[in-house]
Amino acid sequence: MNKFIKFHQNILSIKFIQLIINFSFYFLKEFNKKYSQYKKYTGFNKQFLQNKKKSNNKIILVEMFKFNKNILSLFIWSIFFKKKGYKNFYCYPPKINALYHPITFFIYKKLGFKFISYFTNYKQEKLVIEIYSRIDFKKISKKQFLKFKYKNTKIGDLIYDDYLRFHKKPTIDFEDQKFKDTVKNGIRIAVFWDDYFKKNNVDYICYSHAVYLIGIPARISLNFKTSNLNVCGNLTHRISKKYLHHGDEFKFLKKTLLKYCKLKKISPKNLLKETENEIKQKMEGKITKLDDLPFYFKKIYNHKFSKEFELKTKIIINKNKFNVLIATHDFFEGPNSEGEFIFADYYEWLKYLFDYASKNNAYNWYIKPHPDFDSIQLKILKNLIPNKKNIILLPIKTPNNFLIKNGINFVLTNHGTISPEFAFNNIPTLLCSNSNFFNNLNFAIKSNSLKEYQHKLDRLDKINIKINKPDVLMYFYYQRHFFNDPIKFKIFPPQTANANPIISLDNTVFTDDNSIINGTYNKFYDKEEKLNKIFKIFNFFINNKNLFQLIDTNKVL
């Protein structure tokens, strides 16, 4: 009982502190540039709601995410729903039982969203402790925890990845209090939303991520008559009970692309030939412009940088030996976001691989750090690598075309985009997963079990795989024109048309862009025909429940 008293004293303290913060910012907000720019958006509600349909009392629920792209996208969606007669719009903070940003709160309020108090009550907290106490952290394995469920909803993978991401850990530690707190919070979120959806008539929940703890509300909503929209900038996705993960639409890549070609009366062969020429030119440095490249080209195909690297580097790849490249992943960045794989996380995968490599002197093993590695992750990687002459750590900025040119024979990765890049140059990849963006394409070797994976590792130099080049090209075309740039219209001005907050090629830090607030306003205010074009596609998407991703109506996902 004392624990519950202490817990609710803490909740009351948070609420009181938030009340004081909000009261202070009620006056200070007028001096905030971001808030001031959003004030003019109230005019949209008056402008576009004159001929709205019959009133709808169902709730539209949105996550109060702070980035402008999310705020603006959610606002455009709210106008769409208001035109359909919805009048109950609510927002909730990203974190449960926690403080939230006051300026973000006032912006959502100004845009017409009412606020949900996102705190568990006594009864809910009692259930949280009861469920938590059933977990035996001494007996459960990492792989078992990934399958942890609240009722019939799997949330273990979201809790697992959240802990890695926000506590900067390469793997989970069952004894770490931070992990235990993350587990409790995951259960709290599930319990809260299970109650909320039971008691309230929610028609749509709109959220920023389908991964981490903030992805739990969407998963819980699948047990109710509630539709979900993963709204992130110019892209909108949805999940279902059958397809929970980011990139599940790639399972239908071939079918989608062939259907698109048929609709547009385009020859698939000609389409892929054009794609091949473009990729070849970019890889050879004949096209040097970087800002139009899909994410999978980044700086690693900057021809000038590659030449400078080649001149400076002292790395010599011995072509007389069998050379294996281990392409690492960002330890903290949602290892299970595309679905579970053979290992619980990237750290466990590398630990296994380095143990295997230390006993195999027949190959040279080259370790390529992920481009997004910070100093913490690089240190983790170095501590894992055995002190063996045939296991070589490459510089973090090693360009892929340098490795392709200089004698890499095989690539090991989990689900990295390095796989199609090397396959384009007839270098095969062994994956320790069947959950990836290219799971239905024939240019990488997949593995369904540890036993199968080890068997393939044992005979890497004997595996004879015929890489299906059209499949490689299909992946590149689909990634560029469907997934990465899926719609012809843009909500935001061209200079900020990325799906996520802008990321510098040299500094992988998320930054928010306030210029798009006025830019988006100027683009749409008094231009109802532009919004109606977007709303036509919104309507097509919500009326076709089998679609994964909001796209141009000429493309079908």
Coordinates of C-alpha atoms in Angstrom, one line a residue:
M1 CA 0.0 0.0 0.0
N2 CA 2.9 2.4 0.8
K3 CA 4.2 1.9 -2.7
F4 CA 0.8 3.0 -4.2
I5 CA 0.7 6.0 -1.9
K6 CA 4.2 7.0 -2.9
F7 CA 3.4 6.5 -6.5
H8 CA 0.3 8.7 -6.4
Q9 CA 2.1 11.4 -4.4
N10 CA 4.6 11.4 -7.3
I11 CA 1.8 11.7 -9.8
L12 CA 0.2 14.6 -7.9
S13 CA 3.6 16.3 -7.8
I14 CA 4.0 16.0 -11.6
K15 CA 0.5 17.4 -12.2
F16 CA 1.2 20.3 -9.9
I17 CA 4.5 21.1 -11.5
Q18 CA 3.0 20.9 -14.9
L19 CA 0.2 23.2 -13.8
I20 CA 2.7 25.8 -12.7
I21 CA 4.7 25.4 -15.9
N22 CA 1.6 25.8 -18.1
F23 CA 0.4 28.8 -16.1
S24 CA 3.8 30.5 -16.6
F25 CA 3.9 29.7 -20.3
Y26 CA 0.4 30.9 -20.8
F27 CA 1.9 34.4 -20.8
L28 CA 5.4 33.5 -22.1
K29 CA 4.0 31.7 -25.1
E30 CA 3.2 34.9 -26.9
F31 CA 6.9 35.6 -27.1
N32 CA 7.7 32.2 -28.5
K33 CA 8.4 32.4 -32.3
K34 CA 7.2 28.8 -33.0
Y35 CA 3.9 29.4 -31.2
S36 CA 3.3 32.8 -32.8
Q37 CA 3.6 31.3 -36.3
Y38 CA 0.9 28.7 -35.5
K39 CA -1.6 31.3 -34.2
K40 CA -2.6 32.2 -37.8
Y41 CA -3.7 28.6 -38.5
T42 CA -6.9 29.1 -36.5
G43 CA -8.2 30.8 -39.8
F44 CA -8.1 27.4 -41.5
N45 CA -10.9 26.1 -39.3
K46 CA -13.2 28.9 -40.3
Q47 CA -12.3 28.8 -43.9
F48 CA -12.8 25.2 -44.7
L49 CA -15.6 24.2 -42.4
Q50 CA -18.5 26.1 -43.8
N51 CA -19.9 23.2 -45.8
K52 CA -19.1 20.3 -43.5
K53 CA -21.1 17.1 -43.4
K54 CA -23.4 15.9 -40.7
S55 CA -21.9 16.0 -37.2
N56 CA -19.9 12.9 -36.1
N57 CA -19.4 12.4 -32.3
K58 CA -16.7 9.8 -32.6
I59 CA -13.2 10.8 -31.3
I60 CA -10.1 11.5 -33.4
L61 CA -7.1 11.0 -31.2
V62 CA -3.6 12.3 -32.0
E63 CA -0.2 12.0 -30.3
M64 CA 1.2 15.4 -29.2
F65 CA 4.5 15.0 -31.0
K66 CA 6.7 18.1 -31.1
F67 CA 8.2 18.2 -34.6
N68 CA 6.6 20.7 -37.0
K69 CA 6.2 18.1 -39.7
N70 CA 4.1 16.0 -37.4
I71 CA 2.1 18.9 -36.1
L72 CA 1.3 20.3 -39.6
S73 CA 0.5 16.8 -41.0
L74 CA -1.8 16.1 -38.1
F75 CA -3.5 19.5 -38.5
I76 CA -4.1 18.9 -42.2
W77 CA -5.6 15.5 -41.3
S78 CA -7.8 17.2 -38.7
I79 CA -9.1 19.6 -41.3
F80 CA -9.9 16.6 -43.5
F81 CA -11.8 14.9 -40.6
K82 CA -13.6 18.2 -39.7
K83 CA -14.9 18.4 -43.3
K84 CA -16.3 14.9 -42.8
G85 CA -18.2 16.2 -39.7
Y86 CA -16.0 15.0 -36.8
K87 CA -15.9 17.5 -34.0
N88 CA -14.1 15.7 -31.1
F89 CA -10.4 16.0 -31.5
Y90 CA -8.1 15.0 -28.6
C91 CA -4.3 14.9 -28.1
Y92 CA -2.2 13.0 -25.6
P93 CA 1.5 13.5 -24.6
P94 CA 4.2 11.1 -25.9
K95 CA 5.0 9.9 -22.4
I96 CA 2.7 8.5 -19.7
N97 CA 2.8 9.9 -16.1
A98 CA 5.3 12.5 -17.1
L99 CA 5.8 16.2 -17.8
Y100 CA 5.2 17.5 -21.3
H101 CA 6.4 20.5 -23.3
P102 CA 4.2 23.5 -22.6
I103 CA 4.7 25.2 -25.9
T104 CA 3.8 22.0 -27.8
F105 CA 0.7 21.7 -25.6
F106 CA -0.4 25.3 -26.4
I107 CA 0.2 24.8 -30.1
Y108 CA -2.1 21.7 -30.2
K109 CA -4.6 23.6 -28.2
K110 CA -4.5 26.5 -30.5
L111 CA -5.0 24.2 -33.5
G112 CA -8.2 22.8 -32.0
F113 CA -7.2 19.8 -30.0
K114 CA -8.5 19.1 -26.5
F115 CA -6.2 17.5 -24.0
I116 CA -6.2 14.0 -22.4
S117 CA -4.8 13.7 -18.9
Y118 CA -2.3 10.9 -19.5
F119 CA -1.9 9.4 -16.1
T120 CA -2.8 6.0 -14.7
N121 CA -5.3 5.8 -11.8
Y122 CA -5.1 3.7 -8.6
K123 CA -7.0 0.7 -10.2
Q124 CA -4.8 0.8 -13.3
E125 CA -1.6 1.0 -11.3
K126 CA -2.6 -1.9 -9.2
L127 CA -3.1 -4.0 -12.4
V128 CA 0.3 -2.8 -13.7
I129 CA 2.1 -4.0 -10.6
E130 CA 0.2 -7.3 -10.7
I131 CA 1.2 -8.0 -14.3
Y132 CA 4.8 -6.8 -13.7
S133 CA 5.2 -9.1 -10.7
R134 CA 4.5 -12.2 -12.9
I135 CA 7.6 -11.6 -14.9
D136 CA 10.5 -13.7 -13.7
F137 CA 13.6 -11.8 -14.8
K138 CA 15.9 -14.5 -13.6
K139 CA 14.4 -17.2 -15.8
I140 CA 13.2 -15.3 -18.9
S141 CA 15.5 -15.1 -22.0
K142 CA 15.9 -12.0 -24.2
K143 CA 14.2 -13.8 -27.1
Q144 CA 11.3 -14.8 -24.8
F145 CA 10.9 -11.3 -23.5
L146 CA 10.4 -10.0 -27.1
K147 CA 7.2 -12.0 -27.2
F148 CA 5.8 -10.6 -24.0
K149 CA 2.2 -9.7 -24.3
Y150 CA -0.4 -7.6 -22.6
K151 CA -3.6 -9.8 -22.9
N152 CA -3.3 -10.7 -26.6
T153 CA -1.2 -7.8 -27.8
K154 CA 2.5 -8.2 -28.2
I155 CA 4.4 -5.3 -26.6
G156 CA 7.7 -7.0 -25.6
D157 CA 9.6 -5.9 -28.8
L158 CA 8.5 -2.3 -28.3
I159 CA 9.6 -2.2 -24.7
Y160 CA 12.9 -3.9 -25.6
D161 CA 13.7 -1.5 -28.4
D162 CA 12.6 1.5 -26.4
Y163 CA 15.1 0.6 -23.6
L164 CA 18.0 0.4 -26.1
R165 CA 17.1 3.6 -27.9
F166 CA 16.5 5.9 -25.0
H167 CA 19.0 4.6 -22.6
K168 CA 21.7 4.0 -25.2
K169 CA 22.2 0.4 -24.5
P170 CA 23.4 -2.2 -27.0
T171 CA 21.4 -5.0 -25.3
I172 CA 19.0 -5.4 -22.4
D173 CA 20.1 -6.0 -18.8
F174 CA 17.3 -7.7 -16.8
E175 CA 19.0 -6.4 -13.6
D176 CA 19.0 -2.8 -14.7
Q177 CA 16.4 -0.7 -12.8
K178 CA 16.0 1.5 -16.0
F179 CA 15.0 -1.6 -17.9
K180 CA 12.5 -2.6 -15.2
D181 CA 11.1 0.9 -15.2
T182 CA 10.7 0.8 -19.0
V183 CA 8.8 -2.5 -18.6
K184 CA 6.5 -1.0 -16.1
N185 CA 5.9 2.0 -18.3
G186 CA 5.1 -0.3 -21.3
I187 CA 2.5 -2.1 -19.2
R188 CA 1.1 1.2 -17.9
I189 CA 0.6 2.4 -21.5
A190 CA -1.1 -0.8 -22.5
V191 CA -3.4 -0.8 -19.4
F192 CA -4.3 2.9 -19.9
W193 CA -5.2 2.6 -23.5
D194 CA -7.0 -0.7 -23.1
D195 CA -9.3 1.1 -20.6
Y196 CA -9.6 4.2 -22.7
F197 CA -10.6 2.4 -25.9
K198 CA -13.2 0.4 -23.9
K199 CA -14.8 3.5 -22.5
N200 CA -14.6 5.9 -25.4
N201 CA -15.8 5.7 -29.0
V202 CA -12.4 6.4 -30.8
D203 CA -12.6 6.2 -34.6
Y204 CA -9.0 7.0 -35.4
I205 CA -5.7 7.2 -33.5
C206 CA -2.9 9.1 -35.2
Y207 CA 0.6 8.6 -33.9
S208 CA 4.2 9.4 -34.8
H209 CA 5.9 6.0 -34.5
A210 CA 4.9 2.4 -34.7
V211 CA 8.0 1.4 -32.7
Y212 CA 9.2 2.0 -29.1
L213 CA 6.7 2.7 -26.2
I214 CA 4.9 5.4 -28.3
G215 CA 3.9 2.6 -30.7
I216 CA 1.9 0.7 -28.0
P217 CA -1.3 2.8 -28.2
A218 CA -1.7 1.9 -31.9
R219 CA -1.2 -1.8 -31.2
I220 CA -3.8 -1.8 -28.4
S221 CA -6.2 0.0 -30.8
L222 CA -6.1 -3.0 -33.1
N223 CA -8.3 -4.9 -30.5
F224 CA -11.1 -2.3 -30.9
K225 CA -13.1 -0.8 -33.8
T226 CA -10.4 1.9 -34.1
S227 CA -8.5 2.7 -37.2
N228 CA -4.9 3.9 -36.9
L229 CA -2.7 6.3 -38.9
N230 CA 1.0 6.5 -38.5
V231 CA 1.4 10.2 -39.5
C232 CA 5.0 11.3 -40.1
G233 CA 5.5 14.2 -42.3
N234 CA 4.6 13.6 -45.9
L235 CA 4.2 9.9 -45.3
T236 CA 1.3 8.1 -43.6
H237 CA 1.3 4.4 -42.9
R238 CA -1.0 2.0 -41.0
I239 CA -0.5 -1.2 -39.1
S240 CA -2.8 -4.2 -38.7
K241 CA -2.8 -7.4 -36.6
K242 CA -1.2 -9.3 -39.5
Y243 CA 1.3 -6.6 -40.5
L244 CA 2.7 -4.8 -37.5
H245 CA 6.1 -3.6 -38.7
H246 CA 7.6 -0.8 -40.7
G247 CA 8.3 -2.1 -44.2
D248 CA 5.8 -4.9 -44.2
E249 CA 4.5 -3.4 -47.5
F250 CA 7.7 -4.6 -49.2
K251 CA 6.3 -8.2 -48.9
F252 CA 4.1 -7.2 -51.9
L253 CA 6.8 -5.3 -53.8
K254 CA 6.8 -7.4 -57.0
K255 CA 3.1 -7.6 -57.2
T256 CA 2.7 -3.8 -56.5
L257 CA 5.3 -2.8 -59.1
L258 CA 3.9 -5.1 -61.8
K259 CA 0.4 -3.8 -61.1
Y260 CA 1.7 -0.2 -61.3
C261 CA 3.4 -0.9 -64.7
K262 CA 0.2 -2.4 -66.0
L263 CA -1.9 0.6 -64.9
K264 CA 0.5 3.1 -66.4
K265 CA 1.2 0.9 -69.5
I266 CA 4.9 0.9 -68.8
S267 CA 7.2 -1.9 -69.8
P268 CA 8.8 -3.3 -66.5
K269 CA 12.0 -4.1 -68.5
N270 CA 12.4 -0.5 -69.7
L271 CA 11.6 0.9 -66.2
L272 CA 14.3 -1.3 -64.7
K273 CA 16.8 -0.4 -67.4
E274 CA 16.4 3.3 -66.6
T275 CA 16.8 2.5 -62.9
E276 CA 20.0 0.5 -63.6
N277 CA 21.5 3.4 -65.7
E278 CA 20.8 5.9 -62.9
I279 CA 22.3 3.7 -60.1
K280 CA 25.3 3.0 -62.2
Q281 CA 25.9 6.6 -62.9
K282 CA 25.6 7.5 -59.3
M283 CA 27.9 4.8 -58.1
E284 CA 30.5 5.8 -60.7
G285 CA 30.2 9.4 -59.5
K286 CA 28.9 10.7 -62.9
I287 CA 25.9 12.2 -61.0
T288 CA 27.4 14.2 -58.1
K289 CA 24.3 16.0 -56.8
L290 CA 23.5 14.5 -53.4
D291 CA 20.3 16.2 -52.4
D292 CA 18.1 14.2 -54.8
L293 CA 19.5 10.8 -53.8
P294 CA 17.5 8.3 -51.9
F295 CA 18.7 7.6 -48.3
Y296 CA 20.6 4.5 -49.3
F297 CA 23.2 6.4 -51.3
K298 CA 24.1 9.1 -48.7
K299 CA 27.7 10.1 -48.6
I300 CA 29.1 6.6 -49.3
Y301 CA 28.7 7.3 -53.0
N302 CA 30.1 10.8 -53.1
H303 CA 32.7 10.3 -55.8
K304 CA 35.0 13.0 -54.6
F305 CA 35.0 11.7 -51.0
S306 CA 35.7 8.2 -52.3
K307 CA 38.7 9.3 -54.3
E308 CA 40.1 11.2 -51.3
F309 CA 39.6 8.2 -49.0
E310 CA 41.4 5.9 -51.5
L311 CA 44.4 8.2 -51.6
K312 CA 44.7 8.5 -47.9
T313 CA 43.8 5.0 -46.7
K314 CA 46.3 2.4 -45.8
I315 CA 43.8 -0.5 -46.0
I316 CA 44.8 -3.3 -48.3
I317 CA 42.3 -6.0 -48.9
N318 CA 44.1 -9.3 -49.7
K319 CA 42.4 -10.6 -52.8
N320 CA 44.2 -14.0 -52.4
K321 CA 42.0 -14.7 -49.4
F322 CA 38.2 -15.0 -49.0
N323 CA 37.1 -11.6 -47.6
V324 CA 33.9 -11.2 -45.6
L325 CA 32.4 -7.8 -44.7
I326 CA 30.4 -7.6 -41.5
A327 CA 28.2 -4.6 -41.9
T328 CA 27.1 -3.5 -38.5
H329 CA 23.9 -1.7 -37.5
D330 CA 23.1 1.1 -35.1
F331 CA 23.0 -0.7 -31.8
F332 CA 20.3 1.6 -30.4
E333 CA 18.0 2.1 -33.4
G334 CA 15.1 -0.4 -33.1
P335 CA 16.7 -3.8 -34.0
N336 CA 13.2 -5.4 -34.0
S337 CA 11.4 -2.6 -35.8
E338 CA 11.1 -4.6 -39.0
G339 CA 10.2 -7.8 -37.1
E340 CA 12.1 -10.3 -35.0
F341 CA 15.2 -12.1 -36.3
I342 CA 17.5 -14.9 -35.2
F343 CA 19.1 -12.9 -32.4
A344 CA 17.5 -10.6 -29.9
D345 CA 19.4 -7.5 -31.0
Y346 CA 22.4 -6.4 -33.0
Y347 CA 24.8 -6.8 -30.0
E348 CA 23.9 -10.5 -29.6
W349 CA 24.3 -11.0 -33.3
L350 CA 27.8 -9.4 -33.4
K351 CA 28.9 -11.3 -30.2
Y352 CA 28.0 -14.5 -31.9
L353 CA 29.7 -13.5 -35.2
F354 CA 33.0 -12.4 -33.5
D355 CA 33.1 -15.6 -31.6
Y356 CA 32.7 -17.5 -34.8
A357 CA 35.2 -15.4 -36.7
S358 CA 37.9 -15.8 -34.0
K359 CA 37.8 -19.6 -34.7
N360 CA 37.9 -19.2 -38.5
N361 CA 41.3 -18.2 -39.8
A362 CA 40.5 -19.2 -43.4
Y363 CA 38.8 -15.9 -44.0
N364 CA 39.6 -12.2 -43.5
W365 CA 36.8 -10.5 -41.6
Y366 CA 36.4 -6.8 -42.2
I367 CA 34.1 -4.9 -39.7
K368 CA 32.3 -1.8 -41.1
P369 CA 30.9 0.5 -38.4
H370 CA 27.4 1.8 -39.1
P371 CA 27.6 5.4 -40.5
D372 CA 25.4 6.6 -37.6
F373 CA 27.7 5.3 -34.9
D374 CA 28.6 7.8 -32.2
S375 CA 31.6 7.5 -29.9
I376 CA 29.6 5.3 -27.4
Q377 CA 28.7 2.8 -30.1
L378 CA 32.2 2.7 -31.6
K379 CA 33.6 1.9 -28.1
I380 CA 31.0 -0.9 -27.7
L381 CA 32.0 -2.3 -31.0
K382 CA 35.8 -2.1 -30.3
N383 CA 35.3 -3.9 -27.0
L384 CA 33.5 -6.7 -28.8
I385 CA 36.1 -7.3 -31.6
P386 CA 38.6 -10.1 -30.8
N387 CA 42.3 -9.3 -31.0
K388 CA 43.0 -11.4 -34.1
K389 CA 45.0 -10.4 -37.2
N390 CA 42.4 -11.6 -39.6
I391 CA 39.6 -9.5 -38.0
I392 CA 40.0 -5.9 -39.2
L393 CA 38.0 -2.8 -38.1
L394 CA 37.5 -0.4 -41.0
P395 CA 37.3 3.4 -40.6
I396 CA 33.7 4.5 -40.0
K397 CA 33.6 6.5 -43.3
T398 CA 34.8 3.7 -45.5
P399 CA 32.9 4.1 -48.8
N400 CA 31.0 1.1 -50.1
N401 CA 32.4 1.5 -53.6
F402 CA 35.9 1.2 -52.2
L403 CA 35.1 -2.2 -50.7
I404 CA 33.3 -3.3 -53.8
K405 CA 36.3 -2.5 -56.0
N406 CA 38.9 -3.9 -53.7
G407 CA 37.9 -7.5 -53.1
I408 CA 35.0 -8.1 -50.7
N409 CA 33.6 -11.5 -51.5
F410 CA 30.6 -11.8 -49.1
V411 CA 28.6 -9.5 -46.9
L412 CA 27.0 -10.3 -43.5
T413 CA 24.2 -8.1 -42.3
N414 CA 20.8 -8.3 -40.6
H415 CA 18.6 -6.2 -42.9
G416 CA 20.9 -3.4 -44.0
T417 CA 20.4 -1.6 -47.3
I418 CA 24.0 -2.6 -48.0
S419 CA 22.6 -5.9 -49.3
P420 CA 21.0 -4.5 -52.5
E421 CA 24.0 -2.1 -53.0
F422 CA 26.5 -5.0 -53.1
A423 CA 24.1 -7.3 -55.0
F424 CA 24.0 -4.6 -57.7
N425 CA 27.7 -5.4 -58.1
N426 CA 27.2 -9.2 -57.9
I427 CA 28.4 -9.6 -54.3
P428 CA 26.1 -11.8 -52.2
T429 CA 24.8 -11.2 -48.7
L430 CA 23.9 -13.6 -45.9
L431 CA 21.1 -12.3 -43.7
C432 CA 20.3 -13.5 -40.1
S433 CA 16.7 -12.5 -40.7
N434 CA 13.7 -13.0 -42.8
S435 CA 12.2 -9.7 -41.6
N436 CA 13.5 -7.0 -43.9
F437 CA 12.6 -4.8 -46.8
F438 CA 13.7 -7.3 -49.4
N439 CA 12.3 -10.6 -48.0
N440 CA 10.5 -11.5 -51.2
L441 CA 13.4 -10.7 -53.5
N442 CA 16.1 -13.0 -54.7
F443 CA 19.4 -11.3 -54.2
A444 CA 20.2 -12.1 -50.6
I445 CA 20.4 -15.4 -48.7
K446 CA 18.0 -15.6 -45.8
S447 CA 18.1 -17.7 -42.6
N448 CA 15.2 -18.8 -40.5
S449 CA 17.2 -20.4 -37.6
L450 CA 20.5 -20.3 -35.8
K451 CA 21.3 -23.8 -37.0
E452 CA 20.6 -22.8 -40.6
Y453 CA 22.6 -19.6 -40.2
Q454 CA 25.7 -21.4 -38.9
H455 CA 25.5 -24.0 -41.6
K456 CA 25.6 -21.2 -44.2
L457 CA 28.5 -19.5 -42.4
D458 CA 30.4 -22.8 -42.5
R459 CA 30.3 -22.9 -46.3
L460 CA 30.3 -19.2 -47.2
D461 CA 33.2 -19.7 -49.8
K462 CA 31.3 -22.6 -51.3
I463 CA 27.8 -21.0 -51.7
N464 CA 27.0 -20.4 -55.3
I465 CA 24.2 -17.9 -55.5
K466 CA 22.8 -16.5 -58.8
I467 CA 21.8 -12.9 -57.9
N468 CA 18.6 -11.9 -59.6
K469 CA 19.5 -8.5 -61.1
P470 CA 15.9 -7.5 -61.9
D471 CA 14.9 -8.0 -58.3
V472 CA 17.8 -5.7 -57.2
L473 CA 16.5 -3.0 -59.6
M474 CA 12.9 -3.5 -58.4
Y475 CA 14.0 -2.9 -54.9
F476 CA 15.8 0.4 -55.8
Y477 CA 12.9 1.6 -57.9
Y478 CA 10.3 0.8 -55.3
Q479 CA 12.3 2.3 -52.5
R480 CA 12.9 5.5 -54.4
H481 CA 9.5 6.1 -56.1
F482 CA 7.0 4.3 -53.9
F483 CA 8.4 4.1 -50.3
N484 CA 10.8 7.0 -50.0
D485 CA 9.0 9.4 -52.3
P486 CA 5.5 8.0 -52.5
I487 CA 3.2 10.9 -53.4
K488 CA 3.3 13.5 -56.1
F489 CA 1.9 16.2 -53.9
K490 CA 3.9 17.6 -51.0
I491 CA 2.4 19.1 -47.8
F492 CA 5.6 20.9 -47.2
P493 CA 7.8 23.3 -49.3
P494 CA 10.3 21.5 -51.6
Q495 CA 13.4 22.3 -49.6
T496 CA 12.0 20.4 -46.6
A497 CA 10.3 17.5 -48.4
N498 CA 12.1 14.7 -46.4
A499 CA 9.7 12.4 -44.7
N500 CA 11.4 13.0 -41.3
P501 CA 13.0 16.0 -39.6
I502 CA 16.0 17.1 -41.7
I503 CA 19.2 15.2 -41.2
S504 CA 22.6 16.6 -42.3
L505 CA 24.8 14.2 -44.2
D506 CA 27.7 15.2 -42.0
N507 CA 25.9 15.4 -38.7
T508 CA 23.2 12.8 -38.0
V509 CA 21.3 15.0 -35.5
F510 CA 17.6 15.6 -35.9
T511 CA 16.7 19.3 -36.3
D512 CA 13.3 20.9 -36.5
D513 CA 12.6 23.4 -39.2
N514 CA 10.4 26.4 -38.2
S515 CA 10.4 27.8 -41.7
I516 CA 7.9 25.2 -42.8
I517 CA 5.2 26.6 -40.5
N518 CA 4.8 29.8 -42.6
G519 CA 5.6 27.9 -45.8
T520 CA 2.8 25.4 -45.3
Y521 CA 0.4 28.2 -44.4
N522 CA 1.2 30.2 -47.5
K523 CA 0.9 27.1 -49.6
F524 CA -2.7 26.2 -48.6
Y525 CA -4.4 29.3 -47.1
D526 CA -7.1 30.5 -49.5
K527 CA -6.2 27.6 -51.8
E528 CA -8.9 25.1 -51.1
E529 CA -8.4 23.3 -54.4
K530 CA -4.9 22.3 -53.3
L531 CA -6.2 20.8 -50.1
N532 CA -9.0 19.1 -51.9
K533 CA -6.5 17.2 -54.1
I534 CA -4.8 15.9 -50.9
F535 CA -8.1 15.1 -49.3
K536 CA -9.1 13.0 -52.3
I537 CA -6.0 10.8 -51.7
F538 CA -6.7 10.8 -47.9
N539 CA -10.2 9.6 -48.7
F540 CA -8.9 6.9 -51.0
F541 CA -6.5 5.7 -48.3
I542 CA -9.0 5.5 -45.4
N543 CA -11.6 3.8 -47.6
N544 CA -9.2 1.1 -48.7
K545 CA -8.3 -0.7 -45.5
N546 CA -6.0 -3.1 -47.3
L547 CA -3.5 -0.3 -48.1
F548 CA -0.4 0.0 -46.0
Q549 CA 0.8 3.5 -47.0
L550 CA -0.8 6.7 -48.2
I551 CA 0.3 7.2 -51.8
D552 CA -0.8 8.6 -55.1
T553 CA -4.0 6.9 -56.2
N554 CA -2.2 5.7 -59.4
K555 CA 0.1 3.6 -57.2
V556 CA -1.3 0.7 -55.1
L557 CA 0.4 -0.5 -51.9

